Short mmCIF file of C-alpha atoms in Angstrom, two decimals:
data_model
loop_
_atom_site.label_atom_id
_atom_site.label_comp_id
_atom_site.label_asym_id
_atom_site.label_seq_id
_atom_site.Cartn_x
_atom_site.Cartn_y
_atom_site.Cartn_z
CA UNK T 1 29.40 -65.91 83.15
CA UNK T 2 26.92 -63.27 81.87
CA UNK T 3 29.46 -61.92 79.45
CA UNK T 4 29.98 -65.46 77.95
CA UNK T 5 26.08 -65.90 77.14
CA UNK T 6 26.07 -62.85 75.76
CA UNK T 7 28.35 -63.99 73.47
CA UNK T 8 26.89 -67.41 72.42
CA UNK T 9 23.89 -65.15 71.85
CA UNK T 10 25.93 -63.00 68.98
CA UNK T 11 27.16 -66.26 67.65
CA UNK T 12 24.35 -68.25 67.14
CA UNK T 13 22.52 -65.25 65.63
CA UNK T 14 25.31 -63.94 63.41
CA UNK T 15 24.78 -67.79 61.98
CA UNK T 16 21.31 -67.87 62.06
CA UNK T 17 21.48 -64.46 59.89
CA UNK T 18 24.54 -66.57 56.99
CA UNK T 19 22.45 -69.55 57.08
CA UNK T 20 19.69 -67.04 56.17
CA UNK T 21 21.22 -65.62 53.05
CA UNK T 22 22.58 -68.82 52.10
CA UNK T 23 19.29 -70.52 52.13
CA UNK T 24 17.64 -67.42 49.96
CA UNK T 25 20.33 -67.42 47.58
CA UNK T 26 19.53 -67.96 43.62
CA UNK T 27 21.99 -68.14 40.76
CA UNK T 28 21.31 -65.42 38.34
CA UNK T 29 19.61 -66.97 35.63
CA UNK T 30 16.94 -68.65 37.72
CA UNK T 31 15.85 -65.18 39.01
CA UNK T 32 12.74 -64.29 37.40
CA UNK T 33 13.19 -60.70 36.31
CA UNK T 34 16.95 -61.60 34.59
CA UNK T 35 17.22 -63.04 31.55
CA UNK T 36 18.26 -66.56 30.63
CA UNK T 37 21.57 -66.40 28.90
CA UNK T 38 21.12 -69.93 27.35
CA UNK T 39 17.83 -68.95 25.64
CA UNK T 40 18.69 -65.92 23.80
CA UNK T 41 19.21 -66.49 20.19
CA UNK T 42 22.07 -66.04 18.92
CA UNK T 43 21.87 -64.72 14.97
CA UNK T 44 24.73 -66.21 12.96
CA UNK T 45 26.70 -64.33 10.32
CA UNK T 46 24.51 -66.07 7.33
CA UNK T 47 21.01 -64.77 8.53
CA UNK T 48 22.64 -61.38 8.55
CA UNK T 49 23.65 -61.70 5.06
CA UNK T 50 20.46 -63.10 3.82
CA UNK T 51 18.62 -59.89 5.65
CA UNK T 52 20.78 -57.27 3.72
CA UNK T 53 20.89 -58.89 0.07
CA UNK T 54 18.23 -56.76 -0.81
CA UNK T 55 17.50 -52.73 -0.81
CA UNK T 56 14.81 -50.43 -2.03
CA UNK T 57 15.23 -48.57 -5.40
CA UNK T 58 14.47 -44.90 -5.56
CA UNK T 59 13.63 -41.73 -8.52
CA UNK T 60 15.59 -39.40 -9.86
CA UNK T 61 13.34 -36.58 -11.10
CA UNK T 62 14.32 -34.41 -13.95
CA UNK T 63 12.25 -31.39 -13.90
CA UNK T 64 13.40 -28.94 -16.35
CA UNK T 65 10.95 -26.09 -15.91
CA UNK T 66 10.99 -23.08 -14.64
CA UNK T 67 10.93 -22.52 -10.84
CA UNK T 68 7.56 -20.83 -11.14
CA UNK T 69 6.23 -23.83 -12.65
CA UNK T 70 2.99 -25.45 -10.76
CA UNK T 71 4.28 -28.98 -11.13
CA UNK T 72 7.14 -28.07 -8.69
CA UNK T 73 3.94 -28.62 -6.19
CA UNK T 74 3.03 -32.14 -7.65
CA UNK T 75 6.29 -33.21 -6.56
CA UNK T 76 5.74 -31.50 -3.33
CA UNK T 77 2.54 -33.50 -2.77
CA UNK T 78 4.64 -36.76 -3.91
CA UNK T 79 7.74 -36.56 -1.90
CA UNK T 80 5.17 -35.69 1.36
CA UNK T 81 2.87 -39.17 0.57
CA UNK T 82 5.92 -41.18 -0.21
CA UNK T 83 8.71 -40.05 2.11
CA UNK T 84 12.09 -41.36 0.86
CA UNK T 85 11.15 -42.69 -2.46
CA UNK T 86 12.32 -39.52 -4.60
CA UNK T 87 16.26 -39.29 -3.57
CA UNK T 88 17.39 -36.80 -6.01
CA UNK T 89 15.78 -33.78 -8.14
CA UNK T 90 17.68 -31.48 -10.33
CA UNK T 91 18.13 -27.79 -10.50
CA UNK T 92 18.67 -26.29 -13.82
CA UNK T 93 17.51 -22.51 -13.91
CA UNK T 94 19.30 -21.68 -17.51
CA UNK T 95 20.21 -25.21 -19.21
CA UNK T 96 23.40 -24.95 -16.65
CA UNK T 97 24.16 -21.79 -14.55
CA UNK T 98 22.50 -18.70 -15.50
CA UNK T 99 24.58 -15.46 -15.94
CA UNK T 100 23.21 -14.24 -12.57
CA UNK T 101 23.13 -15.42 -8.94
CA UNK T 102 20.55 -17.87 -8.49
CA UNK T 103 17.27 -16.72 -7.29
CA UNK T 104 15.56 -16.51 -4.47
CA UNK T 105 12.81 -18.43 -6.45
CA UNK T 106 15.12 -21.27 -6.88
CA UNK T 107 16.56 -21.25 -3.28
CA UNK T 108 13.41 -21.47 -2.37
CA UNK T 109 12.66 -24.81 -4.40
CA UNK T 110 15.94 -25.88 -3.03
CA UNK T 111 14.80 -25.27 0.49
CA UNK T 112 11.45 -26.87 0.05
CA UNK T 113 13.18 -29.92 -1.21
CA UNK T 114 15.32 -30.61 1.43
CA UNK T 115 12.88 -29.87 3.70
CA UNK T 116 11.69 -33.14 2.06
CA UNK T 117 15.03 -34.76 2.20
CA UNK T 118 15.36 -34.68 -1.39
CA UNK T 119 19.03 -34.42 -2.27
CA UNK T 120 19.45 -31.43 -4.73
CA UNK T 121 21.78 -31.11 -7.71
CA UNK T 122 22.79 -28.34 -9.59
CA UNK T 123 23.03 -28.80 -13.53
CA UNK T 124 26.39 -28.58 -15.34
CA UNK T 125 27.20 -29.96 -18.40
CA UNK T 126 30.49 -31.30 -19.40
CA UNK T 127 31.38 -28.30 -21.75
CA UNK T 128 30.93 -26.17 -18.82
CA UNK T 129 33.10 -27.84 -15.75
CA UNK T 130 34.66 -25.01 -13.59
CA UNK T 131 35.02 -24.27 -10.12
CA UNK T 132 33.16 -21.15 -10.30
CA UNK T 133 29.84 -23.12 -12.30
CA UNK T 134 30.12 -25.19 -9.16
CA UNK T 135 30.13 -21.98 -6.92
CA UNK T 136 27.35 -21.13 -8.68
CA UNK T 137 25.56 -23.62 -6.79
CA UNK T 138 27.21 -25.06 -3.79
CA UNK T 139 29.13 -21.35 -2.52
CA UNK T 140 27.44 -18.56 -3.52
CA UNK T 141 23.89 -19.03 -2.67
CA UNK T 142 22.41 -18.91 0.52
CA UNK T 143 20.60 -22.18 0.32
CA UNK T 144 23.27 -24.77 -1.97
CA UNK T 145 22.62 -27.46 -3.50
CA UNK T 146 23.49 -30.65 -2.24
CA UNK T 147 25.55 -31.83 -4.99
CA UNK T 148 25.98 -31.23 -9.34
CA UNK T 149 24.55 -33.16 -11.90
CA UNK T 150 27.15 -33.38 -14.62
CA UNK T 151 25.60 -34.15 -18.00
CA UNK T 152 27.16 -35.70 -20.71
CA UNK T 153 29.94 -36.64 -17.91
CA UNK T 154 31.62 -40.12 -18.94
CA UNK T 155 31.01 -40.52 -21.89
CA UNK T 156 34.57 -40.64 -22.56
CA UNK T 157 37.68 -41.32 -20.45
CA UNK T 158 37.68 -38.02 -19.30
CA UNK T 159 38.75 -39.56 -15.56
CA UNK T 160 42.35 -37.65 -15.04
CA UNK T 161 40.61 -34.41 -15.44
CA UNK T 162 37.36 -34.76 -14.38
CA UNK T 163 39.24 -35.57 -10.62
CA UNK T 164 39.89 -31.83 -9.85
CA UNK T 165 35.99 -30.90 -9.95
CA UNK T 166 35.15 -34.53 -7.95
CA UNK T 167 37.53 -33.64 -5.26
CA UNK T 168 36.14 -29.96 -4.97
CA UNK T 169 32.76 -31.55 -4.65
CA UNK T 170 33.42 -33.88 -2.14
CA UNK T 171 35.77 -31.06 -0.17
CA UNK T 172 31.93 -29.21 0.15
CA UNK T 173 30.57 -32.90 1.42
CA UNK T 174 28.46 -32.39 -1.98
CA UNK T 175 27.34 -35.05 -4.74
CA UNK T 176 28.79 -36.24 -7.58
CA UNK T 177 26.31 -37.50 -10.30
CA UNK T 178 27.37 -38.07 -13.67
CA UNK T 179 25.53 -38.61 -16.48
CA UNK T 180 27.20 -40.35 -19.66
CA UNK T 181 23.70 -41.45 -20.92
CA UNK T 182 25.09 -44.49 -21.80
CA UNK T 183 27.12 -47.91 -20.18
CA UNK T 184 30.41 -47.23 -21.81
CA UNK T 185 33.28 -49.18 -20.38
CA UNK T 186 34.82 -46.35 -18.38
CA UNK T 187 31.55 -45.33 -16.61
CA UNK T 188 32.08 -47.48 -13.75
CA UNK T 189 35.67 -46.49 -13.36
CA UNK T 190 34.48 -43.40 -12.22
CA UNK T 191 31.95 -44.94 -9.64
CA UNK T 192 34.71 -47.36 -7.76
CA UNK T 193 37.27 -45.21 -7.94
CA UNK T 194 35.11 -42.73 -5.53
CA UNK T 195 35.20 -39.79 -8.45
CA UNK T 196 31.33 -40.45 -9.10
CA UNK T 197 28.87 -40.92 -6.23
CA UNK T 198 26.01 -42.08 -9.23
CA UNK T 199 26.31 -42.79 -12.24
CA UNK T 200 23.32 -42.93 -14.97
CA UNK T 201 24.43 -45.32 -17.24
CA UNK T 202 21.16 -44.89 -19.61
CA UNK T 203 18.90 -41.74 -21.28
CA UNK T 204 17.50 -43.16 -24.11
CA UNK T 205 14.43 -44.54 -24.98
CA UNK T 206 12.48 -47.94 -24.07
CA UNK T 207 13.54 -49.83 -27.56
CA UNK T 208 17.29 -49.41 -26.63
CA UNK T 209 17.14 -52.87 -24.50
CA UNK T 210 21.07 -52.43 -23.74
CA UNK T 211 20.91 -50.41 -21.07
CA UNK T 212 20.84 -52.45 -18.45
CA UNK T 213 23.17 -55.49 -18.58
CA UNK T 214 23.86 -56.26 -14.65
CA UNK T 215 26.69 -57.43 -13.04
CA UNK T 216 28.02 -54.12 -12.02
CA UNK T 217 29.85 -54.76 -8.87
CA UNK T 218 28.64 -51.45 -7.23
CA UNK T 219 25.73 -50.82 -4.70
CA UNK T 220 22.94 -50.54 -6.56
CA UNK T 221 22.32 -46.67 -4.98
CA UNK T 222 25.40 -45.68 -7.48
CA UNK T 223 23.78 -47.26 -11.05
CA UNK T 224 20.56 -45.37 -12.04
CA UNK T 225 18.99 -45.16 -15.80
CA UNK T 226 16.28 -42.73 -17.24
CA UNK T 227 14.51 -43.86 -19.74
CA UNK T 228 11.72 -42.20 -22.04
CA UNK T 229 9.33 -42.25 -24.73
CA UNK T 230 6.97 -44.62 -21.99
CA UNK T 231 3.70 -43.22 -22.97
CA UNK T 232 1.32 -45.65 -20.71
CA UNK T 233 0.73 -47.06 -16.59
CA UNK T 234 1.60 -51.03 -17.68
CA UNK T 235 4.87 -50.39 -19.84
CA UNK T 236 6.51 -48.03 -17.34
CA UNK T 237 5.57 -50.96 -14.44
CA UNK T 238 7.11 -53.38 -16.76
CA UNK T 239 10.23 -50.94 -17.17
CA UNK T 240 10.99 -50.93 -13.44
CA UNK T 241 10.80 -54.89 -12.89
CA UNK T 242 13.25 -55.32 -15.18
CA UNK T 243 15.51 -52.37 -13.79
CA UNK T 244 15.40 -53.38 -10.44
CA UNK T 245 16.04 -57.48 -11.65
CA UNK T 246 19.69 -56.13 -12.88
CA UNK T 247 20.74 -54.15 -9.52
CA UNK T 248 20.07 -50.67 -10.81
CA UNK T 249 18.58 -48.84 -7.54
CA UNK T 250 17.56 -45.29 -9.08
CA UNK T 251 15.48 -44.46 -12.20
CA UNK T 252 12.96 -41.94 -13.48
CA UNK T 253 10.52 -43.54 -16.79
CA UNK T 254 9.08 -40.38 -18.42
CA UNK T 255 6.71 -40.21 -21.45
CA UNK T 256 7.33 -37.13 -23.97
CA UNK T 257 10.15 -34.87 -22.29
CA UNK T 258 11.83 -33.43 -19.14
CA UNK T 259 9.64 -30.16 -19.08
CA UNK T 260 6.36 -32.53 -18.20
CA UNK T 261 5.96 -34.78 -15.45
CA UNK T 262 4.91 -38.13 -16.58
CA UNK T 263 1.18 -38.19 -16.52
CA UNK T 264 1.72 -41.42 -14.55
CA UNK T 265 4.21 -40.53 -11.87
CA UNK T 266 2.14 -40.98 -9.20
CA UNK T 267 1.90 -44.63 -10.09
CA UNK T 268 5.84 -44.99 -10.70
CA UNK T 269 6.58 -43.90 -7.12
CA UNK T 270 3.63 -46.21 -6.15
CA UNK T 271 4.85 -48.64 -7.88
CA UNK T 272 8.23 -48.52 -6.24
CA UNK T 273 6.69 -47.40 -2.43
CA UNK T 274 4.18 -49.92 -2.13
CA UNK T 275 5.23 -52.52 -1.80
CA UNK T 276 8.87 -51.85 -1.67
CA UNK T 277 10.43 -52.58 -5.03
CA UNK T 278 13.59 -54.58 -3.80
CA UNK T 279 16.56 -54.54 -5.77
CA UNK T 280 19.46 -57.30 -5.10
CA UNK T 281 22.62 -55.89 -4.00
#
């Protein structure tokens, strides 16, 4: 008789103990601390779209000076105030390669710029493709450049050859940036075919209005244009508005020549940093 109490006793307290956790029981989404499935928005593919039509342009600066020239610092002092808006800088010691390693002096600039994540590019012109002027800058020093600047690149269909140096280039994981100075027909063969990473379809100065004509079908981080002979604050602002209004997404406006900075660059980076100058992609 005891033993049977004893086990009505378990019984009703092993239900006493279900009815418990039944009772206390809560679907998921009604506990406070979990979110509610239902009420998370859910971004469609449009929105997503819209949100990356547009990207921020960038400078090319073209600094052909010496590497013990002060103004090496002014860009310095730039690239530290407006991180990321200077992508690319040149490096050309002798008008190309000089007939001796590259310095320590240069290195050194080299260094400092990527320190800055400025992307680095070693001058060639077209006259002077070879492996071993690409060595010159990407091998044999201790601190490479990140890619070549190949001047005068482009401006004719120079494609079937030009491929050997591209693929060496992109074998280092280096940059290819070509410079035809002007928007022949082939240039942007050479950008979707994967040959050129950039292109600058433009180096003339500002009364040469067909440099820009849009409708590229390219990212607008492969198209840039340098133009010159801007002399004041209001015509280089009015230079870049109409740049970035035709999808090109690098440039560099200079006044008198590539051996000054423009007396204005300060306000061209500012002019691109702040706000964001927005180019449509």
């Amino acid at each position: 008789m005891k033993r049977k109490i004893l086990y009505i006793v378990i019984i009703i307290f092993a239900v006493g103990i279900a009815l418990s956790i039944i009772t206390n029981f809560q679907p998921v989404s009604e506990i406070g601390n979990s979110p509610d499935i239902a009420k998370i928005p859910i971004m469609n593919t449009s929105q997503t779209k819209v949100m990356n039509t547009t990207q921020t342009m960038g400078i090319i600066i073209v600094p052909y000076f010496g590497a013990e020239n002060p103004q090496w610092g002014t860009i310095y002092q730039l690239a530290d105030h407006y991180p990321g808006t200077i992508k690319y800088a040149i490096i050309n010691p002798c008008s190309g390669p000089c007939d001796i390693p590259l310095s320590d002096d240069w290195q050194l600039i080299i260094s400092k710029l990527k320190n800055k994540n400025i992307k680095t590019l070693g001058y060639i012109f077209n006259n002077s493709e070879s492996i071993a002027n690409i060595d010159y800058y990407m091998k044999r020093p201790a601190i490479p450049t990140d890619g070549i600047f190949f001047d005068n690149e482009g401006s004719t269909n120079n494609l079937i050859n030009f491929k050997q140096y591209a693929d060496y280039i992109h074998h280092l994981e280096g940059i290819v940036y070509i410079n035809p100075g002007y928007n022949y027909p082939q240039v942007i063969d050479y950008v979707k075919s994967g040959m050129a990473d950039v292109a600058n379809i433009h180096e003339f100065g500002i009364d040469k209005p067909d440099y820009i004509t849009g409708n590229y079908d390219v990212p607008p981080s492969k198209i840039s244009v340098i133009v010159g002979n801007v002399y004041n604050i209001s015509d280089m602002q009015t230079e870049l508005t109409e740049i970035s209004s035709k999808g090109v997404g690098i440039a560099y406006i200079y006044a008198k020549s590539y051996d000054i900075l423009p007396p204005y660059l300060n306000e061209e980076i500012q002019k691109i940093n702040r706000p964001k100058l927005l180019v449509p992609s």
